PDB file of C-alpha atoms in Angstrom:
ATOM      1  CA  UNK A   1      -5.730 -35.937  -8.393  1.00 44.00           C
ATOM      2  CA  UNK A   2      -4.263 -36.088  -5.293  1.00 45.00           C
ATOM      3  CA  UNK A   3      -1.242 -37.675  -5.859  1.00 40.00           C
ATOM      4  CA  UNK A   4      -0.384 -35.546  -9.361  1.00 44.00           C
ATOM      5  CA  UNK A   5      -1.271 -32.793  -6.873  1.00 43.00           C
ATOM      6  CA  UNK A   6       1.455 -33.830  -4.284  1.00 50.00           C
ATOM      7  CA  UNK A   7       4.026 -34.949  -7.362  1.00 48.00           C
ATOM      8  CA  UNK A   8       3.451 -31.372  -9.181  1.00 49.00           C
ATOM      9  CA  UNK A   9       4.163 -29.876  -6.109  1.00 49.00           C
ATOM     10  CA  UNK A  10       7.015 -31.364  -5.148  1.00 54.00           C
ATOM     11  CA  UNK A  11       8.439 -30.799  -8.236  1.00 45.00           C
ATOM     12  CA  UNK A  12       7.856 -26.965  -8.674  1.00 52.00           C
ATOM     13  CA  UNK A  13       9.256 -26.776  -5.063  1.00 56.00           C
ATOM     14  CA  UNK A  14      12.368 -28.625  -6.325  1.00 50.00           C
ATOM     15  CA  UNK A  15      12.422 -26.451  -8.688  1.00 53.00           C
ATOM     16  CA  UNK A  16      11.778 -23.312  -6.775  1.00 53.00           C
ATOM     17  CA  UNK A  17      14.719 -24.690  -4.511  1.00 52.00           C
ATOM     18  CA  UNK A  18      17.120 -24.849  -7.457  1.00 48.00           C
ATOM     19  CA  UNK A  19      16.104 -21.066  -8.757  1.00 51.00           C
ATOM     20  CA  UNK A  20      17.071 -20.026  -4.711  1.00 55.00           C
ATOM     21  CA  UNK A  21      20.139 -17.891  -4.917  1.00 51.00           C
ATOM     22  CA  UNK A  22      23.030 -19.423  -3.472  1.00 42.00           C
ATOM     23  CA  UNK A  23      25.905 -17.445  -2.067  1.00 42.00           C
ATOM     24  CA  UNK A  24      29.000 -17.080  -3.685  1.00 40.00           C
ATOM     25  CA  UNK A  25      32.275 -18.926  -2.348  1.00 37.00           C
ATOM     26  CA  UNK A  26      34.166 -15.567  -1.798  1.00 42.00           C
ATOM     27  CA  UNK A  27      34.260 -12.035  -3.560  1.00 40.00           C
ATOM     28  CA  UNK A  28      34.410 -11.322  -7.084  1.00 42.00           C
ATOM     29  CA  UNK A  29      34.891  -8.138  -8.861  1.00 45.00           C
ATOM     30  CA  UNK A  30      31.751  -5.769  -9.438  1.00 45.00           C
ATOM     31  CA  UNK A  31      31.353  -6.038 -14.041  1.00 46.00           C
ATOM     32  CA  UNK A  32      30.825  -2.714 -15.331  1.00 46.00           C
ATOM     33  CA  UNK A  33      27.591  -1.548 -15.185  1.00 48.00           C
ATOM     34  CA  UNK A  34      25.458  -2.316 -18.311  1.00 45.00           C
ATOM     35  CA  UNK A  35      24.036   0.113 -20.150  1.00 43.00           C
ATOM     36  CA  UNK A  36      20.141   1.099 -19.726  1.00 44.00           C
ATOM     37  CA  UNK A  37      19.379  -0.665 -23.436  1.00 44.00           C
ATOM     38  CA  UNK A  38      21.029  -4.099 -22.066  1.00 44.00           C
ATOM     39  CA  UNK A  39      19.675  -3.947 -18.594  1.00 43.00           C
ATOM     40  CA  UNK A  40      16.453  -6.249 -19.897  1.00 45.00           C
ATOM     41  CA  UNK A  41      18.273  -8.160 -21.589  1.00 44.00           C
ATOM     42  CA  UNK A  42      21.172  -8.866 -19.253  1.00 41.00           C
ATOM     43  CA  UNK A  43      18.131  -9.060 -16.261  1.00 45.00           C
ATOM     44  CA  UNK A  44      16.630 -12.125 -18.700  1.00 45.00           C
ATOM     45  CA  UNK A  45      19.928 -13.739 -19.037  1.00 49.00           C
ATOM     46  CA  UNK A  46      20.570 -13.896 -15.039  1.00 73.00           C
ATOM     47  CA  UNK A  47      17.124 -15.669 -14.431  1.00 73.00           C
ATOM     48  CA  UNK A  48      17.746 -18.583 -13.760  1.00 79.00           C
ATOM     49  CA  UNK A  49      16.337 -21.720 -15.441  1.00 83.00           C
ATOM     50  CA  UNK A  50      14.469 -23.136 -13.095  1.00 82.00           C
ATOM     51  CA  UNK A  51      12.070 -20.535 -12.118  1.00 87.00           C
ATOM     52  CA  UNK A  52       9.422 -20.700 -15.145  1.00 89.00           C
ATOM     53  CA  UNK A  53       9.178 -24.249 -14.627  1.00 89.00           C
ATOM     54  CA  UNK A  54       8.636 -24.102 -10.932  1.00 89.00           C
ATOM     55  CA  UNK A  55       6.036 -21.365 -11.859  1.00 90.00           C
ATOM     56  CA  UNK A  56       4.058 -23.574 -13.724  1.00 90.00           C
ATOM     57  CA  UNK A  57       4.593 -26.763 -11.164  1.00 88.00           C
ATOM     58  CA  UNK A  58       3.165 -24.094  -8.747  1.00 88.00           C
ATOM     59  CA  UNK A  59       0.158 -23.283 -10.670  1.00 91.00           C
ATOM     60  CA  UNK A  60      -0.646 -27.311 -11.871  1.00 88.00           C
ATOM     61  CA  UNK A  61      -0.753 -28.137  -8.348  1.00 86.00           C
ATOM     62  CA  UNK A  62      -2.779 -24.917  -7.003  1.00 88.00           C
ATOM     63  CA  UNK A  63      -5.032 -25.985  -9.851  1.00 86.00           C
ATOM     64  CA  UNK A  64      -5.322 -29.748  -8.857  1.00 83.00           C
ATOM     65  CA  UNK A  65      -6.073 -28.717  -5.006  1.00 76.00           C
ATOM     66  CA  UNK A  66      -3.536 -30.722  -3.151  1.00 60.00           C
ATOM     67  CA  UNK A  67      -3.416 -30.160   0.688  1.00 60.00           C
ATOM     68  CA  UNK A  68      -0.494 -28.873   0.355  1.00 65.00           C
ATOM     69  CA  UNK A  69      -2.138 -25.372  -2.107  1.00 79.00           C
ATOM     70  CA  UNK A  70      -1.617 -22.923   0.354  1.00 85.00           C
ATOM     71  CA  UNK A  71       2.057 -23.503   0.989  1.00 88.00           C
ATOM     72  CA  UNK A  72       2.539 -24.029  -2.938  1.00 88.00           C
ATOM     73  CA  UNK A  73       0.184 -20.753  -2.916  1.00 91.00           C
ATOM     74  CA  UNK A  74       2.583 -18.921  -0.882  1.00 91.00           C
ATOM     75  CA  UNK A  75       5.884 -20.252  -2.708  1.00 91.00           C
ATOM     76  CA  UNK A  76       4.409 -18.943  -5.797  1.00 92.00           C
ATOM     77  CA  UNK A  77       3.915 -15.501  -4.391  1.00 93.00           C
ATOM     78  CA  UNK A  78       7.799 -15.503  -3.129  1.00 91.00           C
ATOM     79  CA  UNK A  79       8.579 -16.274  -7.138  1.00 91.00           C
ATOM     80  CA  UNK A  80       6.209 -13.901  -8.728  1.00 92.00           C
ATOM     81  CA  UNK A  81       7.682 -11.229  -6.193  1.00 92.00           C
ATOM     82  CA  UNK A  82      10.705 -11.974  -6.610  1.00 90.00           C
ATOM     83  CA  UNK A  83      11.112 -12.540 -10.503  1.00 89.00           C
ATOM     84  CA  UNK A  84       8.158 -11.135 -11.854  1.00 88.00           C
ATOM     85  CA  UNK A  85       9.833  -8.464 -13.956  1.00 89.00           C
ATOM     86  CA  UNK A  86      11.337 -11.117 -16.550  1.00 91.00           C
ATOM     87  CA  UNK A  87       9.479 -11.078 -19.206  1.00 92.00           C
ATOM     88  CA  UNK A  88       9.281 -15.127 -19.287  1.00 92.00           C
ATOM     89  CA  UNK A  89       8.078 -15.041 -16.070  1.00 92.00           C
ATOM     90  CA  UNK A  90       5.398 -12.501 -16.563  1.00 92.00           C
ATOM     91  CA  UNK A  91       4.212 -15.040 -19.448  1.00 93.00           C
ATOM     92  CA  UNK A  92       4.029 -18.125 -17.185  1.00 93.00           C
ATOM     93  CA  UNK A  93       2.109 -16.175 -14.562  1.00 93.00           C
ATOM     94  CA  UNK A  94      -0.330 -14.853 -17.272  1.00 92.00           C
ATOM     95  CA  UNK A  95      -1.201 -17.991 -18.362  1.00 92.00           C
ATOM     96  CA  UNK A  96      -1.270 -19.361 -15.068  1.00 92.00           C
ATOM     97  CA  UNK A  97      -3.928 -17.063 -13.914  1.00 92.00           C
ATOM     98  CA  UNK A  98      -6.560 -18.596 -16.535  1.00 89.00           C
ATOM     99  CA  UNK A  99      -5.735 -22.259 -15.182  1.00 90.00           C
ATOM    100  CA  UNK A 100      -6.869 -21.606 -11.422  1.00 90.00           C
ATOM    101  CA  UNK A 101     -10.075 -20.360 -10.008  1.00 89.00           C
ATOM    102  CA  UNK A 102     -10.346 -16.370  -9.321  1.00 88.00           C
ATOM    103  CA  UNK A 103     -11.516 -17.331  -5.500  1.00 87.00           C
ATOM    104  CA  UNK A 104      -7.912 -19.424  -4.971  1.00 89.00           C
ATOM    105  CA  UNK A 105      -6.402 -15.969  -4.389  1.00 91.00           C
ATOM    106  CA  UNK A 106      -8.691 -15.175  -1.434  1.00 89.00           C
ATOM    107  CA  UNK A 107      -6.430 -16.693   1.002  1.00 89.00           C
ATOM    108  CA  UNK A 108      -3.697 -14.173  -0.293  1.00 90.00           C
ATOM    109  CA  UNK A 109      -5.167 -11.258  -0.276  1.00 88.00           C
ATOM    110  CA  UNK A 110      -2.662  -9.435   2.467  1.00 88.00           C
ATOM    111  CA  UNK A 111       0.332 -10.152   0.970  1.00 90.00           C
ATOM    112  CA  UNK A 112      -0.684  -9.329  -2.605  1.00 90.00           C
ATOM    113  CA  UNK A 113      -2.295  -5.667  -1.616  1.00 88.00           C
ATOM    114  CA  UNK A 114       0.917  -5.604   0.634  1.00 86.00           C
ATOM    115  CA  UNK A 115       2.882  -5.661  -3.194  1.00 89.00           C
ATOM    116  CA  UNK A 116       0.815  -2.567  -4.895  1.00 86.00           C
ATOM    117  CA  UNK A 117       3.629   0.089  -4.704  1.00 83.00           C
ATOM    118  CA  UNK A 118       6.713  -2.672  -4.999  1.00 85.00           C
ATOM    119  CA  UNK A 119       9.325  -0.763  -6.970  1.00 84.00           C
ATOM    120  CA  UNK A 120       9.174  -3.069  -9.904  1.00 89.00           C
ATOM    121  CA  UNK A 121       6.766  -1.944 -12.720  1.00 89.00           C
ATOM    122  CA  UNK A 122       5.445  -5.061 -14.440  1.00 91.00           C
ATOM    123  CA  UNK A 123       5.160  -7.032 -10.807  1.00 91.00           C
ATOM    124  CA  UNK A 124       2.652  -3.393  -9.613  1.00 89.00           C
ATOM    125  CA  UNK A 125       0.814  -4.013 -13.235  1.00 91.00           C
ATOM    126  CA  UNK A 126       0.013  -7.975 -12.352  1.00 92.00           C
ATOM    127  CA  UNK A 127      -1.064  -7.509  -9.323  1.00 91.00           C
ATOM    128  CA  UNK A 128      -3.458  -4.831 -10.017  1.00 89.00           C
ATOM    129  CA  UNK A 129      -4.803  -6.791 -13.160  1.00 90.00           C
ATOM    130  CA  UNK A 130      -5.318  -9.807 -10.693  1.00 91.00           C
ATOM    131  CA  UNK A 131      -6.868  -7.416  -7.852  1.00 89.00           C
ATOM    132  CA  UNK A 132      -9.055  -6.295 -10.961  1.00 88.00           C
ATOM    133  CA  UNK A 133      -9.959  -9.627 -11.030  1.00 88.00           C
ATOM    134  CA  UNK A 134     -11.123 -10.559  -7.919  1.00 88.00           C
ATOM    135  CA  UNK A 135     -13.174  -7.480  -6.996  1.00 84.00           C
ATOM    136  CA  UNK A 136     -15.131  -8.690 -10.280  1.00 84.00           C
ATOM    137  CA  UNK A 137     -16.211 -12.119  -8.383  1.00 87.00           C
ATOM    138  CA  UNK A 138     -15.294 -11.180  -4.902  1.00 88.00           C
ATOM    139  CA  UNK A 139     -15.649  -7.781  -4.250  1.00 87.00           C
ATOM    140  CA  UNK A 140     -16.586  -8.026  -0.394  1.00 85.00           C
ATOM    141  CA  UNK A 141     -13.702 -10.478  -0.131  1.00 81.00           C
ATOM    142  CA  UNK A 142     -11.296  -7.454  -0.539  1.00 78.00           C
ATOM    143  CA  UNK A 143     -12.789  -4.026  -0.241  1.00 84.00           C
ATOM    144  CA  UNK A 144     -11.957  -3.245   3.348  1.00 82.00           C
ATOM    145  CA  UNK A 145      -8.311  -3.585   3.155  1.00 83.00           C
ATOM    146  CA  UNK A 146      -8.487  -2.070  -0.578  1.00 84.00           C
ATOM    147  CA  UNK A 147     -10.052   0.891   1.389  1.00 82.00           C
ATOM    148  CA  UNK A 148      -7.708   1.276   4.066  1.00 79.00           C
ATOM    149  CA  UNK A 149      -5.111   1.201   1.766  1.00 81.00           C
ATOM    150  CA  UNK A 150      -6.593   3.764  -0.566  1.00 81.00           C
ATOM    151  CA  UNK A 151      -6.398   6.119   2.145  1.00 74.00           C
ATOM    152  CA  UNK A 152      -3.342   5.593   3.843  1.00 66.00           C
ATOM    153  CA  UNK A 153      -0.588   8.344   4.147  1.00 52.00           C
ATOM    154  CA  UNK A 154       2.570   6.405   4.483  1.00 57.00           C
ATOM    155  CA  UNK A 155       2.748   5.011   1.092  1.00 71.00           C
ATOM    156  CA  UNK A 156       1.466   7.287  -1.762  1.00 74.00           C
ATOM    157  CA  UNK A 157       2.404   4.935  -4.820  1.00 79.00           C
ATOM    158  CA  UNK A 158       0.221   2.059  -2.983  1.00 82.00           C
ATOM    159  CA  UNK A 159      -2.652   4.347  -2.412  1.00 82.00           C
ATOM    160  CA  UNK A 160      -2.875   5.703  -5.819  1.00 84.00           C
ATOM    161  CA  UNK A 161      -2.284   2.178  -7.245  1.00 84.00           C
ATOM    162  CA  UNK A 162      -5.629   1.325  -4.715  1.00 86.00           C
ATOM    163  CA  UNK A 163      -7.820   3.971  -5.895  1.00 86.00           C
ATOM    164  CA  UNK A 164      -6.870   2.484  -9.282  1.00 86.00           C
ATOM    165  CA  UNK A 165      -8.437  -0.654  -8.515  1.00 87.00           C
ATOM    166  CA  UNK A 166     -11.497   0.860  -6.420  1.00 87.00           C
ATOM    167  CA  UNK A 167     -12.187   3.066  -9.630  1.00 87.00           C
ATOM    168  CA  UNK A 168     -12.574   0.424 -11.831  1.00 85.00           C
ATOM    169  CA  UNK A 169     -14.825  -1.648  -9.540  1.00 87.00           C
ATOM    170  CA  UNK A 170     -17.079   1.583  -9.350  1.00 86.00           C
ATOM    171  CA  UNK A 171     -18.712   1.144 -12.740  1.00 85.00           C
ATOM    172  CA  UNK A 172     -20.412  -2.311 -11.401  1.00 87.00           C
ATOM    173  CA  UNK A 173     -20.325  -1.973  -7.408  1.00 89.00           C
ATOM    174  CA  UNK A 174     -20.379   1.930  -6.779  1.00 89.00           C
ATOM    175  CA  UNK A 175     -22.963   1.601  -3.635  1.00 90.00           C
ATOM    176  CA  UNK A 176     -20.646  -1.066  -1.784  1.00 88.00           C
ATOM    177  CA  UNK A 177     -17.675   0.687  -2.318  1.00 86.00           C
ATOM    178  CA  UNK A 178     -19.257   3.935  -0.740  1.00 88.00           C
ATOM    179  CA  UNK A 179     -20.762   1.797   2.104  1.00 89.00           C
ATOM    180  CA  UNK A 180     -17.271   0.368   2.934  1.00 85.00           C
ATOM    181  CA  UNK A 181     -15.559   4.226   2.640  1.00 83.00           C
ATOM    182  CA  UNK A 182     -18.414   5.334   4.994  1.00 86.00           C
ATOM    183  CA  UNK A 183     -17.657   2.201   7.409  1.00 86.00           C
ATOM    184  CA  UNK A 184     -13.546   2.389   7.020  1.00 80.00           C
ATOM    185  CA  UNK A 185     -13.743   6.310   7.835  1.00 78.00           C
ATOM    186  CA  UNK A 186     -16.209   5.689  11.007  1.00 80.00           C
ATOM    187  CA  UNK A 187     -13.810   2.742  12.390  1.00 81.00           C
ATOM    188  CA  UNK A 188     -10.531   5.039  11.959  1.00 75.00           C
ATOM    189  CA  UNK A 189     -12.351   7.570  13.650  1.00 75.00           C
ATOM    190  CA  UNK A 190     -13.346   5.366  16.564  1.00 78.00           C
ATOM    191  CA  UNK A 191      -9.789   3.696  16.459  1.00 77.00           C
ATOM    192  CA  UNK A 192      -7.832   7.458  16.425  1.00 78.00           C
ATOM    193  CA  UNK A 193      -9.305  10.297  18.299  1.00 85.00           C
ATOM    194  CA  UNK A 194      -8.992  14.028  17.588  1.00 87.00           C
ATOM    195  CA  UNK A 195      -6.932  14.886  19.929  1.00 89.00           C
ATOM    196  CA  UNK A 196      -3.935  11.797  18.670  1.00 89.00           C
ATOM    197  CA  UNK A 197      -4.603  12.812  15.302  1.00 89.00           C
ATOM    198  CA  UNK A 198      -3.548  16.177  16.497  1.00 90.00           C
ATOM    199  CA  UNK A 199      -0.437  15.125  18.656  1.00 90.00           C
ATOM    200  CA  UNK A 200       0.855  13.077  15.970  1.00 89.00           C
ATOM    201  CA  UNK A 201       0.240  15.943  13.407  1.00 89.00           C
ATOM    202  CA  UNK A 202       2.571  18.293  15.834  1.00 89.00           C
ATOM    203  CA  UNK A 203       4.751  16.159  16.932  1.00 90.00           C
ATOM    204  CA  UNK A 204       5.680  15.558  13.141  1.00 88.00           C
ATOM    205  CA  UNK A 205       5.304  19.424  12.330  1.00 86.00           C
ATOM    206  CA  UNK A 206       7.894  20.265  15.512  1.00 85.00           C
ATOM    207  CA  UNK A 207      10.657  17.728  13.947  1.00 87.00           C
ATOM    208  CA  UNK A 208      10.177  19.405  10.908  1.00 85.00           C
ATOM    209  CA  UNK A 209      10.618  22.986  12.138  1.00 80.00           C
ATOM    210  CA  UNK A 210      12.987  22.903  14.844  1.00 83.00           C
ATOM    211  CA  UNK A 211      15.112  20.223  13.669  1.00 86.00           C
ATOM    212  CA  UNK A 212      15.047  20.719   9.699  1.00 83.00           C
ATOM    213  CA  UNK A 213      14.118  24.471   9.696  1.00 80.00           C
ATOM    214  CA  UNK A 214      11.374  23.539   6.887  1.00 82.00           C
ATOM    215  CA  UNK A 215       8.003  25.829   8.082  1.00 79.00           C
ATOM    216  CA  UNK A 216       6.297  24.513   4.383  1.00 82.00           C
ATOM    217  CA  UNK A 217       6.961  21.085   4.983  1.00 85.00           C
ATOM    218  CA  UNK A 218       5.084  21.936   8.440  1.00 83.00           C
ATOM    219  CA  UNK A 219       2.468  24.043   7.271  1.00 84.00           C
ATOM    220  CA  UNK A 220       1.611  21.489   4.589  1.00 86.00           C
ATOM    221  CA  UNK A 221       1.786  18.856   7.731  1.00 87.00           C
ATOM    222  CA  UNK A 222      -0.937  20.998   9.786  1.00 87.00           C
ATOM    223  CA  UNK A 223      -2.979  22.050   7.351  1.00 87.00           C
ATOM    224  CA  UNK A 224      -4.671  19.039   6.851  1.00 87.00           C
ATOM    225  CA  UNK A 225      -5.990  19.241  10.910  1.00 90.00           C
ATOM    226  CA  UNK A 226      -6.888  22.416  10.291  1.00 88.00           C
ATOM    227  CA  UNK A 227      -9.391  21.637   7.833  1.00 89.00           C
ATOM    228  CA  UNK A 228     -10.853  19.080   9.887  1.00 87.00           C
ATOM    229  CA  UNK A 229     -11.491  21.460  12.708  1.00 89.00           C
ATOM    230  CA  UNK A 230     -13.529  23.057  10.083  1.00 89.00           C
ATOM    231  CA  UNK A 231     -16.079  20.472   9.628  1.00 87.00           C
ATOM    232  CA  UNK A 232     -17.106  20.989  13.252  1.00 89.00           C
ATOM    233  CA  UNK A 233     -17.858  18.316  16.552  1.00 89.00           C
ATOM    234  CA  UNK A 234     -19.245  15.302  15.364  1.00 83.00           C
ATOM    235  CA  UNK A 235     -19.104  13.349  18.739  1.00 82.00           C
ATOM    236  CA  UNK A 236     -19.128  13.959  22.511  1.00 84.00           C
ATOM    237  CA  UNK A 237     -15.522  13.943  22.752  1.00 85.00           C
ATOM    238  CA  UNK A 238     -14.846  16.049  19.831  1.00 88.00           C
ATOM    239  CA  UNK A 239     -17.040  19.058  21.526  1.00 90.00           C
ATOM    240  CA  UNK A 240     -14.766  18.577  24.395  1.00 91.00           C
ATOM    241  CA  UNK A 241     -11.964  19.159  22.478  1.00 91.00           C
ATOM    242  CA  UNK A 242     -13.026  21.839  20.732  1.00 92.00           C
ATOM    243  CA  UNK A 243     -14.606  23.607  24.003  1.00 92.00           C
ATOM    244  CA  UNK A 244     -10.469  23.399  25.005  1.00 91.00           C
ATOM    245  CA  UNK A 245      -8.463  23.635  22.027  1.00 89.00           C
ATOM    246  CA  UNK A 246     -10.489  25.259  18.919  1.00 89.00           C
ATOM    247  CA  UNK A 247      -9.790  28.789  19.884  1.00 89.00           C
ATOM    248  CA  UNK A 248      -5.863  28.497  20.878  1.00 86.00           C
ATOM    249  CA  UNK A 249      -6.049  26.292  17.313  1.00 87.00           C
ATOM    250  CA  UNK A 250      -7.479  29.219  15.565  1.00 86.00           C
ATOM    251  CA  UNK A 251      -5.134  32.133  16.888  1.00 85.00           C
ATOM    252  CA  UNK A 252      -2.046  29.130  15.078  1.00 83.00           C
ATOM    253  CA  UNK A 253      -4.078  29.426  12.258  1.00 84.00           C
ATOM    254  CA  UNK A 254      -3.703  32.795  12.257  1.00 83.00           C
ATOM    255  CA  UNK A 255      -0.195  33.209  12.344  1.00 78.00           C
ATOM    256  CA  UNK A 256       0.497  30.318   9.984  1.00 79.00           C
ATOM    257  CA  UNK A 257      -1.844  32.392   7.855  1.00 80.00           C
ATOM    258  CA  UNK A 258       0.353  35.109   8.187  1.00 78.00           C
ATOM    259  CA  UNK A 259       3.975  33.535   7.598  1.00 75.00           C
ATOM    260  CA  UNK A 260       2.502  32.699   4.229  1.00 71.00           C
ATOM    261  CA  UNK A 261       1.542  35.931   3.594  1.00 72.00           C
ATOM    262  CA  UNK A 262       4.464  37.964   5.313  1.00 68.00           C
ATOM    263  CA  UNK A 263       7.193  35.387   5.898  1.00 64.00           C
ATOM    264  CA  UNK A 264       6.693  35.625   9.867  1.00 59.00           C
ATOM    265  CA  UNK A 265       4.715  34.730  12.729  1.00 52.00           C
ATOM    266  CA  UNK A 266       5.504  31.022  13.244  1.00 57.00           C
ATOM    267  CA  UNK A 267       6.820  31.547  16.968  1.00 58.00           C
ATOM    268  CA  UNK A 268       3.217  33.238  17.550  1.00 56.00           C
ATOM    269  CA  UNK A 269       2.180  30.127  15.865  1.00 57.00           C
ATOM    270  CA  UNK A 270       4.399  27.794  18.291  1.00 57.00           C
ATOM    271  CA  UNK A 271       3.216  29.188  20.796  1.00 55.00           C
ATOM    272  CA  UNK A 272      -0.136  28.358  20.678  1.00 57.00           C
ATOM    273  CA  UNK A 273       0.489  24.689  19.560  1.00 60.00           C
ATOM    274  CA  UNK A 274       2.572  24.169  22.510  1.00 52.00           C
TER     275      UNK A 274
END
């Protein structure tokens, strides 16, 4: 098993070598642009040949268990990312799936949560069917990053595409995934204190008001701290902060409050931020 292991290696990763792009010998002219009902088909006819097969070497040696499975693990990943719009491709990866264990992806795990808001549709759709499929065996393998990346701000495709996944592993693991939420807020509260949270939530809300001129943009930014202010001191430091800042915070409130209602007050509101 070893040696097939090695041998089917080797070969997908000949193969994988021959579906690597190569760069052209000089400039050619741009071809017209095709039109939206060829694009899948024009996409199927650039693939090249050797990918599917290198797929499949991929998954017979991940299957086998050679020593050499995480690097043929990792190849595979570069191919699926890379190709796995083509419909041939998304066939060779389905049926690869069945062939290897569920725990093989474990390994993985960063750089396939990393590819939950990737631009292409049917590569987004894979990987949540496979993340479906781990949290179903290994659901502690995965739910801490899951949950970070459910509630992360700087990508909203990946964190919807998370809560996806999180949502469906509710109906059979609904008390773990509120123990990790409970743990993954407590740790980000730990990690970022009030008084960043608040710095970084002005310092974003000033770009956007004296550089783009856009108060909604930075009422919609502050809004969120103000709200938290509202649940009231939790910790030692948090009292603190509020013994200093809650009633200057309150007065911005104010006048944010009223250029919503009015259309003015946000230098009254400056004022007190700064």
């Amino acid at each position: 098993e070893g040696v097939a292991a090695r041998g089917g290696g080797e070969w997908a990763a000949a193969s994988a070598d021959g579906a690597a792009p190569s760069p052209p010998a000089q400039a050619a002219p741009s071809p017209p642009a095709p039109s939206k009902g060829g694009e899948r088909g024009e996409r199927e006819e650039r693939l090249s040949p050797y990918v599917v097969p290198a797929v499949v070497g991929f998954f017979r040696s991940i299957a086998l268990g050679g020593p050499e499975s995480l690097q043929d693990l990792l190849r595979l990943l570069t191919l699926w990312f890379r190709h796995g719009g083509h419909p041939s491709v998304i066939h060779a990866l389905e049926a690869g799936f069945s062939s290897v264990p569920v725990g093989t992806w474990l390994a993985v795990i960063p750089q396939v949560i990393a590819r939950l808001d990737t631009g292409e549709p049917e590569v987004r759709r894979v990987v949540q069917q496979l993340l479906c499929n781990i949290a179903l065996e290994h659901p502690q393998a995965f739910i801490y990053p899951l949950t970070v990346a459910a509630s992360e701000a700087q990508s909203l495709a990946r964190k919807m595409a998370a809560q996806s996944v999180l949502a469906a592993m509710r109906h059979r693991f609904d008390p773990l995934i509120e123990h990790a939420r409970l743990v993954s807020c407590e740790l980000m509260r730990v990690a970022i204190l009030l008084p960043e949270l608040w710095l970084e939530a002005l310092d974003e809300a000033s770009r956007l008001w004296f550089r783009h001129k856009d108060a909604r943009a930075m009422l919609a930014t502050l809004r969120p701290m103000h709200a938290l202010m509202k649940q009231g001191p939790q910790t030692g430091r948090e009292v603190q902060f509020f013994h200093q800042f809650a009633f200057d915070l309150d007065e911005a409130l104010s006048w944010c409050a009223q250029y919503e209602r009015a259309g003015e007050g946000v230098s009254g509101a400056a004022e007190r931020f700064l």
